Amino acid sequence: MHRASFTLDPAFSVGTVDPRLFGSFVEHLGRCVYTGVHEPGHPAADEHGFRRDVLDLVRELGVTVVRYPGGNFVSGHRWEDGVGPVRKARLEPAWRSVESNEFGLGEFAAWARAAGIEPMMAVNLGTRGVQEACDLLEYANHPGGTHLSDLRAEHGAAEPYGIRLWCLGNEMDGSWQIGHRPAADYGKLAAATARAMRMIDPGLELVACGSSHHGMPTFGAWEEEVLSAAYDDVDHVSLHAYYREEDDDPAGFLASGSAMEAFIEDVVATCDHVRAKLKRRKRITLSFDEWNVWYMRPMEEEARPWERAPRLLENTYSLTDAVAVGGMLIALLRHADRVKIACQAQLVNVIAPIMTEPGGPAWRQTIFHPFAQASRYGRGEVLRVEPVSPVVETAAHGETPLLHATAVRDGEGTVTVFAVNRALDGPMELTADVRALSDGLRVLSHEVLADDDRHAKNTRENPDRVRPRPAADGTAVDGGRLRAVLPPLSWNVIRLGGA
Ligand code: AHR
C-alpha cells in the first residue's frame, strides 16, 4: 500500500475558481459540428437541427464557455459564408474537408443560448486582418443602424449576440497554421486588431495566441515578443497542450497533469517578466483554450479525398486517459489564480467527451466523468494542497509524485478533494489533516473512477462500462484526519461537509 498525506487549511488559498475554467471547444473539424451538435433530420433534432440528446449531455457535462469556430479552421475562414440565406460551400484546407457553411455564427449563437454557455469567438488572423475582425464584431455585437448590424437583423437576429470573449487568431506560432508568421509580426497584428476591436466595443476580453505547445522551439521567446507588443491591449495569453501515452510508458503519460503545471508556471513567469520589463501593474492571465488527450493518427495527415464532415480525430478513450484528464483538471484548479479560462478540446466526436452516431445515439466517453464532476464540485476557493507522496521516475517527465490532488471549498463550506492515484501497482492510503476546517466535518461522499482493466473504454455498445462509482466503505474523518483508500490508477472525488 502506498501512503500519502496533505493538510487542508482555509487560511491558505490559491484563489477563486473562474467558472470559465470548465470550457470546451467546437471547431469545424470532422464531425464536431455536423452530425455532432447539428444534425437536422435526426430524431432528437430540434427546430434548428440541434441534437437535443447532445445538448442534454453538454448541460450534464457542466460546460460554461465554448470556443468557436477553430482551431486551425479559423485561419482560412470567411465568416460571411456562414450567415444569411445563401451559404457557400468552400474547400477547407486546414482539415482537408469541404465546409458547407450550413452552420455559422447565427447557428452557434442560438446553440450557445440553448446550451446555456458563454460563446468565445476566434477571429481569422491567418488569411485576414483588422478590417475583417472589426466587421465580424460589428455584425455580432452592434445593436443596429449600420450595414452589418442591420444585416444580422435581416438574418433573423434583431438582438446583438453580445459576445465578450475573443481570441486573436489561433496558434500563429505553428508552421502548419495558415498565415503563420513570426512573433514580432503577430504581436503587432494582435495589438492593432485588439485596439480596433475595442474602439467598436470597449467591453471585450481579448486573448493573444501563446505557444501551440510547451515544446515549441520558439516557446518563451514567442510569448515575450508577442506580449512586448500587445501587453496593454490584451487580457489573456493562450496555452495549448495535448498529451498521449507513448512507448508503453503509462507512468509518463499519467504525469501529464504535472507537465501541464510546469507549462502554466513557465507562461506565468514569462508574462510577469514582460510586466516587470514594461513596468506595468496589470497582470496577464491565462487562457488554456485547448487541452486534452489526443492520439494523432497518420491518416489525419495524409492526402484524403475532399469530403464533408469526415471522421477525423475520433479517439476512443480508456480509463487511463480519463485518469490523465483528471490530473489535467487538477492542474488547472491548482493554478486558478492565473488560469481564468480553459477549454477542453473538443466537445463532440473530435477528441471529445461526447460521441454520436449519425442518426444514432449519443454517449459519454470515459473522460466525460472527471470533467463533469470537476465542473459540478470545483466551484469556490481552491485551497493550497502540498502532498507528501512517494514518487515514480518517468521517462517523459522525470520524478513525479504518485498523488496528484487539489481541494475546493464552496460558499457553504463544503470541501471537495479531487485526487488521482497515479500508481498502477497498488492502492494508496490518503491521510489529510483537516483540523483547520470546520468542526464536525464528515465525509458526504467518495466517488471513484477506476477499473480492473486500465484499457477499458465506453463504446456505443457498452456506453457505461467506465463511470464513477461509490468507493468501498471506509472513507471517514476521525480526530481531525480524513482517511481514504484510493484504488490503483484512479480519479477520486471526496466531499466533506458539516454535521
Ligand atoms: O483541436 C485540434 C487542433 O489542435 C486545433 O484545430 C488546433 O488549434 C490544434 O493544433
Coordinates of C-alpha atoms and ligand atoms in Angstrom, one line a residue:
M1 CA 0.0 0.0 0.0
H2 CA 1.4 3.4 -1.0
R3 CA 0.9 6.2 1.6
A4 CA 0.5 9.9 1.0
S5 CA -0.8 12.9 3.0
F6 CA -1.5 16.6 3.0
T7 CA -3.0 19.4 5.2
L8 CA -6.0 21.5 4.3
D9 CA -6.3 24.9 5.9
P10 CA -8.7 27.6 4.7
A11 CA -6.1 30.2 5.6
F12 CA -4.0 29.0 2.6
S13 CA -5.9 29.6 -0.5
V14 CA -4.7 29.7 -4.1
G15 CA -7.6 31.8 -5.5
T16 CA -11.2 31.7 -6.6
V17 CA -12.2 29.4 -9.5
D18 CA -13.4 31.3 -12.5
P19 CA -16.3 29.2 -13.8
R20 CA -14.8 29.6 -17.3
L21 CA -12.2 27.0 -16.3
F22 CA -14.7 24.5 -17.4
G23 CA -14.9 25.4 -21.0
S24 CA -14.9 23.4 -24.2
F25 CA -14.3 23.9 -27.9
V26 CA -16.4 23.4 -31.0
E27 CA -14.4 23.6 -34.3
H28 CA -15.5 23.0 -37.8
L29 CA -13.4 19.8 -37.9
G30 CA -14.6 16.3 -38.7
R31 CA -18.0 15.6 -37.1
C32 CA -17.8 18.1 -34.2
V33 CA -20.4 20.4 -35.8
Y34 CA -22.1 18.3 -38.5
T35 CA -23.7 15.1 -37.0
G36 CA -22.2 16.3 -33.7
V37 CA -24.0 19.3 -32.4
H38 CA -26.0 19.8 -35.6
E39 CA -27.9 17.1 -37.4
P40 CA -31.2 18.2 -39.0
G41 CA -33.4 15.2 -39.6
H42 CA -32.1 13.3 -36.6
P43 CA -34.9 12.0 -34.4
A44 CA -33.6 14.1 -31.4
A45 CA -33.1 17.3 -33.5
D46 CA -35.0 20.5 -32.5
E47 CA -36.3 23.1 -34.9
H48 CA -32.8 24.4 -35.5
G49 CA -31.4 21.0 -36.3
F50 CA -29.5 20.9 -32.9
R51 CA -29.3 17.5 -31.4
R52 CA -31.2 17.6 -28.1
D53 CA -29.5 14.4 -26.8
V54 CA -26.2 16.2 -27.3
L55 CA -27.5 19.4 -25.7
D56 CA -28.6 17.4 -22.6
L57 CA -25.1 15.8 -22.3
V58 CA -23.4 19.2 -22.7
R59 CA -25.5 20.5 -19.8
E60 CA -24.7 17.4 -17.7
L61 CA -21.0 17.9 -18.5
G62 CA -21.2 21.4 -16.9
V63 CA -19.6 23.3 -19.8
T64 CA -19.6 27.0 -19.1
V65 CA -17.9 28.5 -22.2
V66 CA -17.3 27.2 -25.8
R67 CA -14.6 28.4 -28.1
Y68 CA -15.6 28.6 -31.8
P69 CA -15.1 28.2 -34.8
G70 CA -11.5 27.0 -34.6
G71 CA -8.7 26.0 -34.2
N72 CA -6.7 25.7 -37.4
F73 CA -10.0 26.1 -39.3
V74 CA -10.4 29.7 -38.3
S75 CA -7.2 30.8 -40.1
G76 CA -8.7 30.3 -43.5
H77 CA -12.3 31.1 -42.5
R78 CA -14.6 33.7 -44.2
W79 CA -17.4 34.3 -41.6
E80 CA -19.6 35.8 -44.2
D81 CA -20.0 32.4 -45.9
G82 CA -21.9 31.1 -42.8
V83 CA -24.5 33.8 -42.3
G84 CA -27.7 34.7 -44.2
P85 CA -29.9 32.7 -46.6
V86 CA -27.2 31.7 -49.1
R87 CA -24.4 29.6 -47.7
K88 CA -21.3 29.0 -49.7
A89 CA -19.5 25.6 -49.7
R90 CA -15.7 26.0 -49.7
L91 CA -12.6 24.0 -49.6
E92 CA -11.3 23.9 -46.0
P93 CA -7.6 23.3 -46.3
A94 CA -6.7 23.1 -42.6
W95 CA -8.5 19.8 -42.2
R96 CA -8.8 19.0 -46.0
S97 CA -12.6 19.0 -45.9
V98 CA -15.5 20.5 -47.8
E99 CA -17.2 23.1 -45.5
S100 CA -20.8 23.6 -46.3
N101 CA -21.2 26.6 -44.0
E102 CA -24.7 25.4 -43.2
F103 CA -23.8 26.1 -39.6
G104 CA -22.3 29.5 -38.9
L105 CA -22.3 32.3 -36.4
G106 CA -26.0 32.7 -36.1
E107 CA -26.5 28.9 -35.5
F108 CA -23.6 28.9 -33.0
A109 CA -25.1 31.8 -31.1
A110 CA -28.5 30.1 -31.0
W111 CA -26.9 26.8 -30.0
A112 CA -24.9 28.6 -27.2
R113 CA -28.2 30.0 -25.8
A114 CA -29.8 26.6 -25.9
A115 CA -26.8 25.0 -24.2
G116 CA -26.6 27.8 -21.6
I117 CA -22.9 28.5 -22.4
E118 CA -20.9 31.7 -23.0
P119 CA -19.6 31.9 -26.6
M120 CA -15.9 32.6 -27.1
M121 CA -15.2 33.6 -30.7
A122 CA -11.9 33.4 -32.6
V123 CA -11.1 35.9 -35.4
N124 CA -9.1 34.9 -38.5
L125 CA -5.6 36.5 -38.4
G126 CA -4.2 33.9 -40.8
T127 CA -5.6 35.0 -44.2
R128 CA -7.4 38.1 -42.9
G129 CA -6.8 41.0 -40.6
V130 CA -8.0 44.1 -38.7
Q131 CA -10.8 45.0 -41.0
E132 CA -12.5 41.6 -41.2
A133 CA -12.2 41.2 -37.4
C134 CA -14.0 44.6 -37.0
D135 CA -16.6 43.6 -39.5
L136 CA -17.4 40.4 -37.7
L137 CA -17.5 42.2 -34.4
E138 CA -19.9 44.8 -35.8
Y139 CA -22.1 42.1 -37.2
A140 CA -22.1 40.2 -33.9
N141 CA -22.3 42.9 -31.3
H142 CA -23.5 46.3 -32.7
P143 CA -27.2 46.9 -31.8
G144 CA -28.3 48.3 -35.2
G145 CA -28.3 51.2 -37.7
T146 CA -25.3 50.1 -39.7
H147 CA -25.0 47.9 -42.8
L148 CA -23.6 44.9 -40.9
S149 CA -25.7 45.1 -37.8
D150 CA -28.8 45.6 -39.9
L151 CA -27.8 42.6 -41.9
R152 CA -27.7 40.5 -38.8
A153 CA -31.3 41.7 -38.0
E154 CA -32.3 40.8 -41.6
H155 CA -30.8 37.3 -41.0
G156 CA -33.2 36.9 -38.1
A157 CA -31.2 38.2 -35.1
A158 CA -32.5 41.6 -34.1
E159 CA -30.7 41.5 -30.8
P160 CA -26.9 41.6 -30.9
Y161 CA -25.1 38.4 -29.8
G162 CA -23.1 40.3 -27.1
I163 CA -20.0 38.1 -27.4
R164 CA -17.5 39.4 -24.9
L165 CA -14.6 36.9 -25.2
W166 CA -12.5 36.9 -28.4
C167 CA -9.3 35.0 -29.5
L168 CA -7.0 37.0 -31.7
G169 CA -6.2 34.2 -34.2
N170 CA -5.1 30.6 -33.5
E171 CA -1.7 29.0 -33.0
M172 CA 0.0 31.7 -35.1
D173 CA 3.4 30.3 -33.9
G174 CA 2.8 27.0 -35.7
S175 CA 4.3 26.4 -39.2
W176 CA 1.1 24.3 -40.0
Q177 CA -1.1 27.4 -39.4
I178 CA -2.5 29.1 -42.5
G179 CA -0.9 32.6 -42.3
H180 CA 1.7 31.6 -39.7
R181 CA 4.0 34.5 -39.0
P182 CA 7.0 35.5 -36.8
A183 CA 6.2 36.6 -33.2
A184 CA 7.0 40.3 -33.7
D185 CA 4.7 40.4 -36.8
Y186 CA 1.9 38.6 -35.0
G187 CA 2.4 40.8 -31.8
K188 CA 1.9 43.9 -33.9
L189 CA -1.2 42.5 -35.7
A190 CA -2.7 41.3 -32.4
A191 CA -2.2 44.7 -30.8
A192 CA -3.7 46.5 -33.8
T193 CA -6.6 44.2 -34.1
A194 CA -7.3 44.4 -30.3
R195 CA -7.2 48.2 -30.4
A196 CA -9.6 48.5 -33.3
M197 CA -12.0 45.9 -31.8
R198 CA -12.1 47.8 -28.5
M199 CA -12.8 51.0 -30.4
I200 CA -16.0 49.3 -31.5
D201 CA -16.8 47.5 -28.3
P202 CA -14.7 48.6 -25.2
G203 CA -16.0 45.8 -23.0
L204 CA -14.3 42.9 -24.8
E205 CA -11.9 40.4 -23.2
L206 CA -9.1 39.5 -25.6
V207 CA -6.8 36.5 -25.8
A208 CA -3.5 36.7 -27.7
C209 CA -2.0 33.5 -29.1
G210 CA 0.7 32.0 -27.0
S211 CA 2.6 28.8 -28.0
S212 CA 0.9 25.8 -29.6
H213 CA 2.7 23.6 -27.0
H214 CA 5.4 23.8 -24.4
G215 CA 7.9 22.0 -26.6
M216 CA 7.7 24.5 -29.5
P217 CA 11.3 25.7 -30.4
T218 CA 10.0 29.3 -30.0
F219 CA 8.3 28.7 -26.7
G220 CA 9.0 31.5 -24.2
A221 CA 10.6 33.8 -26.8
W222 CA 7.2 33.8 -28.6
E223 CA 5.3 34.9 -25.5
E224 CA 7.8 37.5 -24.7
E225 CA 7.8 39.1 -28.1
V226 CA 4.0 39.0 -28.6
L227 CA 3.3 40.4 -25.1
S228 CA 6.0 43.1 -25.5
A229 CA 4.0 44.3 -28.5
A230 CA 0.5 43.7 -27.2
Y231 CA 0.7 43.8 -23.3
D232 CA -1.6 46.8 -22.9
D233 CA -4.1 45.6 -25.5
V234 CA -4.9 42.0 -24.4
D235 CA -6.1 40.4 -21.2
H236 CA -5.1 36.7 -21.6
V237 CA -2.4 34.7 -23.4
S238 CA -3.4 31.2 -24.7
L239 CA -1.8 27.8 -24.0
H240 CA -2.4 24.6 -25.9
A241 CA -1.4 21.1 -24.9
Y242 CA -2.2 17.6 -25.9
Y243 CA -0.9 14.5 -24.2
R244 CA -0.9 10.8 -25.0
E245 CA 0.5 7.5 -23.8
E246 CA 3.6 6.7 -25.8
D247 CA 6.2 3.9 -25.9
D248 CA 4.1 1.9 -23.4
D249 CA 5.0 4.5 -20.7
P250 CA 1.8 4.9 -18.7
A251 CA 3.6 6.4 -15.8
G252 CA 5.0 9.2 -18.0
F253 CA 1.5 9.7 -19.5
L254 CA -0.1 9.9 -16.1
A255 CA 2.4 12.7 -15.2
S256 CA 0.8 14.9 -17.9
G257 CA -1.1 16.9 -15.2
S258 CA 2.3 17.8 -13.6
A259 CA 3.7 18.6 -17.1
M260 CA 0.7 20.9 -17.6
E261 CA 1.5 22.6 -14.3
A262 CA 5.1 23.2 -15.4
F263 CA 3.8 24.7 -18.6
I264 CA 1.5 27.1 -16.8
E265 CA 4.2 28.1 -14.4
D266 CA 6.6 28.9 -17.3
V267 CA 4.0 31.0 -19.1
V268 CA 3.2 32.9 -15.8
A269 CA 6.9 33.6 -15.4
T270 CA 7.2 34.9 -19.0
C271 CA 4.1 37.1 -18.6
D272 CA 5.4 38.5 -15.3
H273 CA 8.9 39.1 -16.9
V274 CA 7.2 41.3 -19.6
R275 CA 5.2 43.0 -16.9
A276 CA 8.4 43.9 -15.0
K277 CA 10.2 44.9 -18.1
L278 CA 7.3 47.2 -19.1
K279 CA 6.8 48.4 -15.5
R280 CA 3.1 47.6 -15.6
R281 CA 0.6 46.9 -12.8
K282 CA -1.7 44.8 -14.8
R283 CA -1.2 41.0 -14.9
I284 CA -1.9 39.0 -17.9
T285 CA -4.0 35.9 -17.1
L286 CA -4.0 32.6 -18.9
S287 CA -6.5 31.0 -21.3
F288 CA -5.7 27.3 -21.6
D289 CA -8.0 27.1 -24.5
E290 CA -7.0 23.7 -25.9
W291 CA -6.1 20.8 -23.7
N292 CA -6.8 17.1 -23.7
V293 CA -5.5 13.7 -24.6
W294 CA -5.0 13.2 -28.4
Y295 CA -3.8 10.1 -30.2
M296 CA -2.8 11.5 -33.6
R297 CA -3.1 9.1 -36.5
P298 CA -1.1 9.3 -39.7
M299 CA -4.2 9.1 -41.8
E300 CA -5.2 12.6 -40.5
E301 CA -2.0 14.0 -42.1
E302 CA -2.4 12.1 -45.4
A303 CA -3.9 13.4 -48.6
R304 CA -7.6 12.3 -48.4
P305 CA -10.4 12.9 -50.8
W306 CA -12.3 16.2 -50.2
E307 CA -15.3 15.2 -48.1
R308 CA -17.9 16.9 -45.9
A309 CA -17.6 16.1 -42.2
P310 CA -15.2 13.2 -42.5
R311 CA -14.5 11.0 -39.5
L312 CA -11.4 12.7 -38.1
L313 CA -9.7 12.6 -34.6
E314 CA -12.4 10.2 -33.3
N315 CA -10.4 8.9 -30.4
T316 CA -12.0 6.4 -28.1
Y317 CA -10.7 7.0 -24.6
S318 CA -9.7 4.5 -21.9
L319 CA -9.8 4.6 -18.1
T320 CA -6.1 5.5 -18.2
D321 CA -7.0 8.5 -20.4
A322 CA -9.7 9.6 -18.0
V323 CA -7.4 9.5 -15.1
A324 CA -4.9 11.5 -17.0
V325 CA -7.6 14.0 -17.9
G326 CA -8.5 14.1 -14.1
G327 CA -4.9 15.1 -13.5
M328 CA -5.2 17.9 -16.1
L329 CA -8.3 19.3 -14.3
I330 CA -6.4 19.2 -11.0
A331 CA -3.5 21.1 -12.7
L332 CA -5.9 23.8 -13.9
L333 CA -7.6 24.1 -10.5
R334 CA -4.2 24.3 -8.7
H335 CA -3.4 27.4 -10.8
A336 CA -6.8 29.0 -10.5
D337 CA -5.1 32.3 -9.5
R338 CA -3.8 32.8 -13.1
V339 CA -5.7 30.4 -15.3
K340 CA -9.1 32.1 -15.9
I341 CA -10.3 30.3 -19.0
A342 CA -9.7 26.7 -20.1
C343 CA -11.3 24.8 -23.0
Q344 CA -11.1 21.0 -23.3
A345 CA -10.6 20.3 -27.0
Q346 CA -13.1 19.3 -28.2
L347 CA -16.7 18.9 -27.3
V348 CA -18.3 16.3 -29.6
N349 CA -16.8 13.4 -31.7
V350 CA -13.4 15.1 -32.3
I351 CA -11.1 14.2 -29.3
A352 CA -14.2 14.6 -27.3
P353 CA -16.1 13.6 -24.1
I354 CA -19.3 13.2 -26.1
M355 CA -19.7 10.8 -29.0
T356 CA -22.5 10.5 -31.5
E357 CA -23.5 8.3 -34.4
P358 CA -25.2 9.9 -37.4
G359 CA -28.9 9.0 -37.0
G360 CA -28.0 7.1 -33.9
P361 CA -27.3 7.6 -30.2
A362 CA -25.0 9.9 -28.2
W363 CA -22.9 8.6 -25.3
R364 CA -20.4 9.6 -22.7
Q365 CA -16.7 8.8 -23.1
T366 CA -14.6 7.9 -20.1
I367 CA -13.2 11.4 -20.0
F368 CA -16.7 12.9 -19.6
H369 CA -16.8 11.9 -16.0
P370 CA -13.9 13.7 -14.4
F371 CA -14.8 16.9 -16.3
A372 CA -18.5 16.7 -15.2
Q373 CA -17.5 16.1 -11.5
A374 CA -14.8 18.9 -11.5
S375 CA -17.3 21.4 -13.1
R376 CA -20.0 20.4 -10.6
Y377 CA -18.0 20.5 -7.4
G378 CA -14.9 22.6 -8.3
R379 CA -16.5 26.0 -7.8
G380 CA -15.3 28.3 -5.0
E381 CA -11.9 28.8 -3.4
V382 CA -9.0 26.5 -4.2
L383 CA -7.1 25.5 -1.0
R384 CA -3.4 25.1 -1.2
V385 CA -2.5 21.4 -1.2
E386 CA 1.1 20.3 -0.8
P387 CA 1.1 16.5 -1.0
V388 CA 3.7 14.4 0.8
S389 CA 3.8 11.5 -1.6
P390 CA 6.0 8.7 -2.9
V391 CA 7.4 9.4 -6.3
V392 CA 7.8 7.5 -9.6
E393 CA 10.6 8.0 -12.1
T394 CA 9.1 8.5 -15.6
A395 CA 11.0 8.6 -18.9
A396 CA 8.8 11.5 -20.2
H397 CA 8.7 13.8 -17.2
G398 CA 11.3 12.7 -14.6
E399 CA 10.4 12.2 -10.9
T400 CA 6.6 12.6 -10.4
P401 CA 4.6 12.3 -7.1
L402 CA 2.1 9.3 -7.2
L403 CA -0.5 11.5 -5.6
H404 CA -1.9 14.5 -7.5
A405 CA -4.5 16.5 -5.6
T406 CA -6.3 19.7 -5.0
A407 CA -9.3 20.8 -2.9
V408 CA -12.0 23.4 -3.5
R409 CA -14.2 25.0 -0.8
D410 CA -17.6 26.3 -1.9
G411 CA -19.7 29.1 -0.4
E412 CA -21.4 26.8 2.1
G413 CA -18.1 25.5 3.4
T414 CA -18.3 22.1 1.7
V415 CA -14.8 21.0 0.7
T416 CA -14.2 18.7 -2.3
V417 CA -10.9 16.9 -2.6
F418 CA -10.0 15.8 -6.2
A419 CA -7.3 13.2 -6.1
V420 CA -5.5 11.0 -8.6
N421 CA -3.6 7.9 -7.5
R422 CA -1.1 7.5 -10.3
A423 CA 0.2 4.2 -9.0
L424 CA -0.5 1.3 -11.4
D425 CA 0.7 -1.3 -8.9
G426 CA -1.4 -0.8 -5.9
P427 CA -3.8 1.3 -3.8
M428 CA -2.8 4.4 -1.8
E429 CA -3.8 5.3 1.7
L430 CA -4.5 9.0 1.8
T431 CA -4.4 10.9 5.1
A432 CA -5.4 14.6 5.2
D433 CA -5.1 16.8 8.2
V434 CA -8.4 18.7 8.2
R435 CA -8.4 20.1 11.7
A436 CA -8.3 23.7 10.4
L437 CA -11.6 23.2 8.6
S438 CA -15.0 23.4 10.4
D439 CA -15.8 21.2 13.4
G440 CA -17.9 18.2 13.0
L441 CA -16.7 17.6 9.4
R442 CA -17.8 14.4 7.9
V443 CA -17.5 12.6 4.6
L444 CA -20.5 13.3 2.4
S445 CA -19.4 11.0 -0.4
H446 CA -16.4 9.4 -2.1
E447 CA -16.7 8.6 -5.7
V448 CA -14.1 6.7 -7.7
L449 CA -13.4 6.2 -11.4
A450 CA -11.3 3.0 -11.7
D451 CA -11.4 -0.3 -13.5
D452 CA -9.7 -3.7 -13.3
D453 CA -8.7 -3.2 -16.9
R454 CA -6.9 0.1 -17.4
H455 CA -7.7 0.0 -21.2
A456 CA -11.5 -0.3 -20.5
K457 CA -13.5 2.1 -22.7
N458 CA -17.1 3.3 -23.2
T459 CA -18.5 2.4 -26.6
R460 CA -21.8 2.7 -28.4
E461 CA -22.5 -0.9 -27.4
N462 CA -21.3 -0.5 -23.8
P463 CA -21.6 3.2 -23.0
D464 CA -21.4 3.0 -19.2
R465 CA -18.6 0.5 -18.7
V466 CA -16.4 3.2 -17.1
R467 CA -18.3 5.6 -14.8
P468 CA -17.9 7.0 -11.3
R469 CA -19.0 4.6 -8.5
P470 CA -19.2 5.0 -4.7
A471 CA -15.9 4.0 -3.1
A472 CA -15.7 0.9 -0.9
D473 CA -16.7 1.8 2.7
G474 CA -14.0 3.2 5.0
T475 CA -13.5 6.8 3.9
A476 CA -14.0 8.8 7.1
V477 CA -12.9 11.8 9.2
D478 CA -11.7 10.8 12.6
G479 CA -9.9 13.0 15.1
G480 CA -9.5 15.8 12.5
R481 CA -8.0 13.4 10.0
L482 CA -9.5 12.3 6.7
R483 CA -8.6 8.7 5.8
A484 CA -9.4 7.2 2.4
V485 CA -8.1 4.4 0.2
L486 CA -7.6 5.4 -3.4
P487 CA -7.6 2.4 -5.8
P488 CA -4.7 1.9 -8.2
L489 CA -4.9 4.2 -11.2
S490 CA -8.0 6.1 -10.0
W491 CA -9.7 9.5 -10.1
N492 CA -11.4 10.3 -6.7
V493 CA -13.9 12.9 -5.6
I494 CA -14.2 13.2 -1.8
R495 CA -16.8 15.6 -0.4
L496 CA -16.5 16.9 3.1
G497 CA -19.3 18.8 4.8
G498 CA -20.7 19.9 8.2
A499 CA -22.6 17.6 10.6
Ligands
AHR1 O1 -8.1 20.7 -31.6 C1 -7.5 20.2 -32.8 C2 -6.4 21.2 -33.3 O2 -5.3 21.2 -32.5 C3 -6.9 22.6 -33.5 O3 -7.5 22.9 -34.6 C4 -5.5 23.4 -33.4 O4 -5.7 24.7 -32.9 C5 -4.6 22.5 -32.6 O5 -3.4 22.3 -33.2

